[in-house]
mmCIF file of C-alpha atoms in Angstrom:
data_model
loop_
_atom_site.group_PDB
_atom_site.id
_atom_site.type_symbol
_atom_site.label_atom_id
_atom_site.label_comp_id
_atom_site.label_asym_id
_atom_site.label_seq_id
_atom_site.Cartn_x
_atom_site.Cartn_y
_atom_site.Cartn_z
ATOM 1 C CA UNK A 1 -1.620 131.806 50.906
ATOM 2 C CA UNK A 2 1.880 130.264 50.792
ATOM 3 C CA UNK A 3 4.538 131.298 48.800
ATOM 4 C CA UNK A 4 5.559 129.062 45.887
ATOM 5 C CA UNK A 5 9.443 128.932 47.646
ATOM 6 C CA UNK A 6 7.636 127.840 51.069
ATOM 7 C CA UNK A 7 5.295 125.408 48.750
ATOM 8 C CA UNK A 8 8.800 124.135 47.132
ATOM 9 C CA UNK A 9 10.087 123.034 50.439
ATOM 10 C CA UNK A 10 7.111 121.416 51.838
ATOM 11 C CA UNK A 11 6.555 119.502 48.662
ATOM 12 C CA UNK A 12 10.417 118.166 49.225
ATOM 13 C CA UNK A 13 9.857 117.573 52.938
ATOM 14 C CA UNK A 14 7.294 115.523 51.699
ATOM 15 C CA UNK A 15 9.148 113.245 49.472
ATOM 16 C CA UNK A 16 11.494 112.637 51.792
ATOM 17 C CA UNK A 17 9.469 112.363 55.269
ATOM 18 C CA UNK A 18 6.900 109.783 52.916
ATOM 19 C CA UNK A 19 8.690 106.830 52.124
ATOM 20 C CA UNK A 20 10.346 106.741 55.798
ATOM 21 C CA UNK A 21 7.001 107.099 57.216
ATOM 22 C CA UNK A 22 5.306 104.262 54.836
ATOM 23 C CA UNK A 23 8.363 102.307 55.402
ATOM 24 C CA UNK A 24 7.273 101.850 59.404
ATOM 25 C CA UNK A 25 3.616 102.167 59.190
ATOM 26 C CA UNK A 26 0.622 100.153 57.329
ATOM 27 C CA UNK A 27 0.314 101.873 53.789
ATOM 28 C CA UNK A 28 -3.001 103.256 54.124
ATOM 29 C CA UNK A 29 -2.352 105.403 57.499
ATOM 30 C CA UNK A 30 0.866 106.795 55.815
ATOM 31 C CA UNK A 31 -0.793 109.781 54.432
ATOM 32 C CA UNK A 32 -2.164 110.308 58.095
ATOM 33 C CA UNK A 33 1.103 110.219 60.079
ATOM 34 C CA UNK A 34 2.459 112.428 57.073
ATOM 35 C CA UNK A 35 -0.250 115.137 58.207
ATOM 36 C CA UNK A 36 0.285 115.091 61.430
ATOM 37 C CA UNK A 37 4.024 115.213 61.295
ATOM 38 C CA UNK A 38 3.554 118.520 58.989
ATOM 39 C CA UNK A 39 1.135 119.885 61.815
ATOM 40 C CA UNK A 40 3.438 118.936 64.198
ATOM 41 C CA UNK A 41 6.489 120.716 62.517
ATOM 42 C CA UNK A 42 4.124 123.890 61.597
ATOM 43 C CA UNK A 43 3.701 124.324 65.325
ATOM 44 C CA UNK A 44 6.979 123.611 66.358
ATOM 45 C CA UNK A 45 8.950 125.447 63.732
ATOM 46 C CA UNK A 46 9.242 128.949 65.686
ATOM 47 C CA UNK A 47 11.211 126.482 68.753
ATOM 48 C CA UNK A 48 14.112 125.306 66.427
ATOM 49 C CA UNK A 49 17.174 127.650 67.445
ATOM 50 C CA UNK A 50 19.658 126.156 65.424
ATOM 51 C CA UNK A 51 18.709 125.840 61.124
ATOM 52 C CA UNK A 52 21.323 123.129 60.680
ATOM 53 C CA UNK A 53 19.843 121.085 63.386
ATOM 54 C CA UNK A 54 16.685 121.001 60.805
ATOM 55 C CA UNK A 55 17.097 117.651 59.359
ATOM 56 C CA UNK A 56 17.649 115.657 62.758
ATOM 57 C CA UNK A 57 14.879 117.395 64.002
ATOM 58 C CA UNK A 58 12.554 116.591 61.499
ATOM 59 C CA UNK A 59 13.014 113.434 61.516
ATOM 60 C CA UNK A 60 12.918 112.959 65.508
ATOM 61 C CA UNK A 61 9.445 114.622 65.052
ATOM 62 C CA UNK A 62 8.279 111.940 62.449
ATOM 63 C CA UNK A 63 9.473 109.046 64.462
ATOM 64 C CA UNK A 64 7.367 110.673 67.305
ATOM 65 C CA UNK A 65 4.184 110.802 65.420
ATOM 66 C CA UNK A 66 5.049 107.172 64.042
ATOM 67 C CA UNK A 67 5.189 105.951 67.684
ATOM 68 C CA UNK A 68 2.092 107.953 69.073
ATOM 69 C CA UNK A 69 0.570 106.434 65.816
ATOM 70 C CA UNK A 70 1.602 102.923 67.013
ATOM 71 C CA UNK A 71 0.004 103.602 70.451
ATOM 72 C CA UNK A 72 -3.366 104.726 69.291
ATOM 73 C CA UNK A 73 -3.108 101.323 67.661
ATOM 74 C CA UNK A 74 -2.178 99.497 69.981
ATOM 75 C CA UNK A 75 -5.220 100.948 72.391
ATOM 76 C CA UNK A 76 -7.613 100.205 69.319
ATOM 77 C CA UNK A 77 -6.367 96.925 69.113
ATOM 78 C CA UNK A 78 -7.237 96.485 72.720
ATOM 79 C CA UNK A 79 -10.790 97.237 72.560
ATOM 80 C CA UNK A 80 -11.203 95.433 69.740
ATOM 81 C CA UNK A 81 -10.003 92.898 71.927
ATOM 82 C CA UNK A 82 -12.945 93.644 75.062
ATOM 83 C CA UNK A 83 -15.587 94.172 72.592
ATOM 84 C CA UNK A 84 -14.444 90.153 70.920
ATOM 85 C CA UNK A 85 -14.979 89.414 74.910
ATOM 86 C CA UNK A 86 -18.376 90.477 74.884
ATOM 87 C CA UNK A 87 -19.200 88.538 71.623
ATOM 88 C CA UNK A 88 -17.521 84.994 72.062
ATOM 89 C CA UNK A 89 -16.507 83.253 69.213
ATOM 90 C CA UNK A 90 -15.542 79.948 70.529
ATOM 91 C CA UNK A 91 -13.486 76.760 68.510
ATOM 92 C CA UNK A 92 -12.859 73.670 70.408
ATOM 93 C CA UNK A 93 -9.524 74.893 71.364
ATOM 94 C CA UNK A 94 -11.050 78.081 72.979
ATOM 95 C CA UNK A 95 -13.076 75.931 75.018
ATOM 96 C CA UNK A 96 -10.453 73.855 76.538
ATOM 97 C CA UNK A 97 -8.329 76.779 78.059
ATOM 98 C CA UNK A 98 -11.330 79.543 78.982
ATOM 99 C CA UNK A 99 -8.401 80.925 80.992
ATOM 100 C CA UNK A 100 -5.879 81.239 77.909
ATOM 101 C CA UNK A 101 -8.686 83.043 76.120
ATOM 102 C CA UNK A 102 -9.747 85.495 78.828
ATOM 103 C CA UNK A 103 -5.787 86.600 79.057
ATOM 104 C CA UNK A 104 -5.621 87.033 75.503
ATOM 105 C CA UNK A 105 -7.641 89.452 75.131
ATOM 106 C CA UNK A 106 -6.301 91.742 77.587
ATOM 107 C CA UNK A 107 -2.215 91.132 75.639
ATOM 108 C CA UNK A 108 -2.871 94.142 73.454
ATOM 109 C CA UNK A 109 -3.206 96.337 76.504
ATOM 110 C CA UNK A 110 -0.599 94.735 78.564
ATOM 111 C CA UNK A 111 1.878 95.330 74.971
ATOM 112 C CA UNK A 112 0.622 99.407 75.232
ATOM 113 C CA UNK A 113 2.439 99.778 78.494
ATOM 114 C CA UNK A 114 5.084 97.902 77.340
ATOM 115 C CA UNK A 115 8.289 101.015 76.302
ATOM 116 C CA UNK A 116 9.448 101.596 73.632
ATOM 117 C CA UNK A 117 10.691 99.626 70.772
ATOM 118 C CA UNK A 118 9.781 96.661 72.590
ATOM 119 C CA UNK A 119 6.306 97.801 72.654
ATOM 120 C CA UNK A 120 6.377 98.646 68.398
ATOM 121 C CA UNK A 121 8.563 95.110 68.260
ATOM 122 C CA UNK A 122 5.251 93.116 69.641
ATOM 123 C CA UNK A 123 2.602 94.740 68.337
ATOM 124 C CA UNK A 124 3.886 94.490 64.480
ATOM 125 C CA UNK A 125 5.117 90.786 65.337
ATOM 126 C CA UNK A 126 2.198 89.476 67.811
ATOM 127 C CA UNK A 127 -0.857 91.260 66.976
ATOM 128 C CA UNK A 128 -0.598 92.598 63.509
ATOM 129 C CA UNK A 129 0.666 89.431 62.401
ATOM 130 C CA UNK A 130 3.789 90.528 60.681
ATOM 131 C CA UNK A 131 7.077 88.128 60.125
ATOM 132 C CA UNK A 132 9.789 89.096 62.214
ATOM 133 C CA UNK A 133 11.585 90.182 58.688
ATOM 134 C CA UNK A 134 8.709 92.104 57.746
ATOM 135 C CA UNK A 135 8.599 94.214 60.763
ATOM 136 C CA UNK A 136 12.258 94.937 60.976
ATOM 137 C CA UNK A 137 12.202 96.645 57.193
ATOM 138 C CA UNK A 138 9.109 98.275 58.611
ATOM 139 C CA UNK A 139 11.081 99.807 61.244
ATOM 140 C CA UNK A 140 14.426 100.457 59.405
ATOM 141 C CA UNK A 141 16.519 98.026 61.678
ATOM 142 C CA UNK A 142 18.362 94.327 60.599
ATOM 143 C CA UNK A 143 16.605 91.455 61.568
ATOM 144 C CA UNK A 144 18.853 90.453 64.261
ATOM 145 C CA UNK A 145 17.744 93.556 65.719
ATOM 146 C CA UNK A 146 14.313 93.129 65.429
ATOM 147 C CA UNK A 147 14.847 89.480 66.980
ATOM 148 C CA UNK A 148 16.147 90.550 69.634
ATOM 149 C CA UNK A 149 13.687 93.828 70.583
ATOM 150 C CA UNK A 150 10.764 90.833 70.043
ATOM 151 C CA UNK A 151 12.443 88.674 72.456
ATOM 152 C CA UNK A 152 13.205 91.397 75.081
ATOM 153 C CA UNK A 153 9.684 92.532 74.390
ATOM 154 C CA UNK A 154 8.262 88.867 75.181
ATOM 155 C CA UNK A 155 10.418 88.847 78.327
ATOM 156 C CA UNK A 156 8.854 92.379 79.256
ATOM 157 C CA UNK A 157 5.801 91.491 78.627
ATOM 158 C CA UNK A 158 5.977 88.081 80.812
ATOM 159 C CA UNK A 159 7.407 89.819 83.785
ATOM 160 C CA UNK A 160 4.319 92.822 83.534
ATOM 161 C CA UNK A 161 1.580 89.418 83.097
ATOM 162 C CA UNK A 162 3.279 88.429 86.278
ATOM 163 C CA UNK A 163 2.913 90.908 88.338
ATOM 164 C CA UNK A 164 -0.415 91.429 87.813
ATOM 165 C CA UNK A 165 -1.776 88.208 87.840
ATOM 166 C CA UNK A 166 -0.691 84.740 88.735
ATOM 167 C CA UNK A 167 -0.995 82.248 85.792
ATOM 168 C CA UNK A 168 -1.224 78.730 85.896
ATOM 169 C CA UNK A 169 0.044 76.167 83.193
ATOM 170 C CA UNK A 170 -0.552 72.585 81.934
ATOM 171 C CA UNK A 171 2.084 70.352 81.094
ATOM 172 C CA UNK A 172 1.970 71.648 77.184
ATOM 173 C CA UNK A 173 2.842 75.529 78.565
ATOM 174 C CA UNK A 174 -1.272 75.970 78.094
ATOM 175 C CA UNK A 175 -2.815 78.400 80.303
ATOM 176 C CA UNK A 176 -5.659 76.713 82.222
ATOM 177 C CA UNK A 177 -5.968 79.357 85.201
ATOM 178 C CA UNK A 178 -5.317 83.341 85.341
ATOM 179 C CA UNK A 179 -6.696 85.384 88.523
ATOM 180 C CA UNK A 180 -5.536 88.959 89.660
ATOM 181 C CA UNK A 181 -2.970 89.080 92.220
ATOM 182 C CA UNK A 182 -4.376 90.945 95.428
ATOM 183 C CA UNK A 183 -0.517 92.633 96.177
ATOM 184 C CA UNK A 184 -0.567 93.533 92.332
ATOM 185 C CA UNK A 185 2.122 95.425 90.945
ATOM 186 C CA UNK A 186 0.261 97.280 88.318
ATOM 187 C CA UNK A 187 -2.865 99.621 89.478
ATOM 188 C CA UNK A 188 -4.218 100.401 85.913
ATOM 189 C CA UNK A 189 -4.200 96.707 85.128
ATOM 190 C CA UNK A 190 -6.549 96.214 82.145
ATOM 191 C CA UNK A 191 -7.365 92.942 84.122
ATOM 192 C CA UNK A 192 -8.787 94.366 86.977
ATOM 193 C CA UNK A 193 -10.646 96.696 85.475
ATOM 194 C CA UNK A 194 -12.510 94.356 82.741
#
């Protein structure tokens, strides 16, 4: 049973730890993140050697579940993406660039590997489908600063395409031919494997 002083402090860890969580995370997996930030700091509690250290250190735990949270959704995202592979849904734009289609649905796992914020950056901005203004109140930063982490990101995430595979482009920047590179950088590569 816990003490009603211990139930006092957990219920004002709450208030505070919610609304930074829900601030950087879709509404409905705020709860979630909130519980596993509380297990988190229940096991972790006994490994804090200095009390006035408490505050920084809770809130280095919640931005650690908020990016492991990010990550699992990220590799959901991903094979979301393989299973829409298996199950074509084709417009006449799909079926001019084959090649542009087949990459895209590897992106999400290429934006997983990606570090972090860049990898947070892209996957509120480029898969979720967030504005660039929405993602950087979401994450507590201005929007230069989100700007920026997106455009770093997109430069990452270019370079890691690269080495795994050489693209080919049309005149409009379209991708009309993608094929694993032999000498390939990357040995997980999600491409190699599908």
């Amino acid at each position: 049973m816990i003490e009603s002083a211990m139930q006092g402090a957990w219920d004002e860890l709450t208030t505070r730890l919610r609304p930074f969580i829900a601030r950087r995370v879709a509404p409905s997996d705020a709860d979630d993140v909130l519980q596993d930030v509380l297990l988190r700091m229940q096991r972790a509690l006994p490994e804090l050697r200095d009390d006035e250290r408490f505050g920084p250190w809770a809130y280095r735990l919640t931005r650690n579940a908020i990016v492991d949270h990010q990550r699992t959704l990220a590799r959901r995202l991903a094979l979301e993406s393989s299973a829409d592979l298996e199950a074509p849904q084709a417009s006449m734009a799909d079926e001019e660039y084959p090649a542009e289609q087949e990459l895209a649905t590897y992106v999400a796992a290429f934006v997983a590997m990606l570090p972090s914020p860049y990898r947070e950056a892209l996957t509120l901005t480029e898969l979720e489908g967030l504005t660039q203004r929405e993602a950087a109140q979401m994450m507590d930063i201005s929007l230069s600063g989100m700007k920026s982490r997106v455009q770093r990101g997109r430069q990452l995430l270019r370079g890691t395409l690269e080495d795994c595979c050489r693209i080919a482009l049309d005149a409009r920047g379209r991708v009309i031919a993608c094929e694993p590179r032999p000498d390939g950088k990357l040995p997980g590569c999600a491409c190699k494997n599908g």
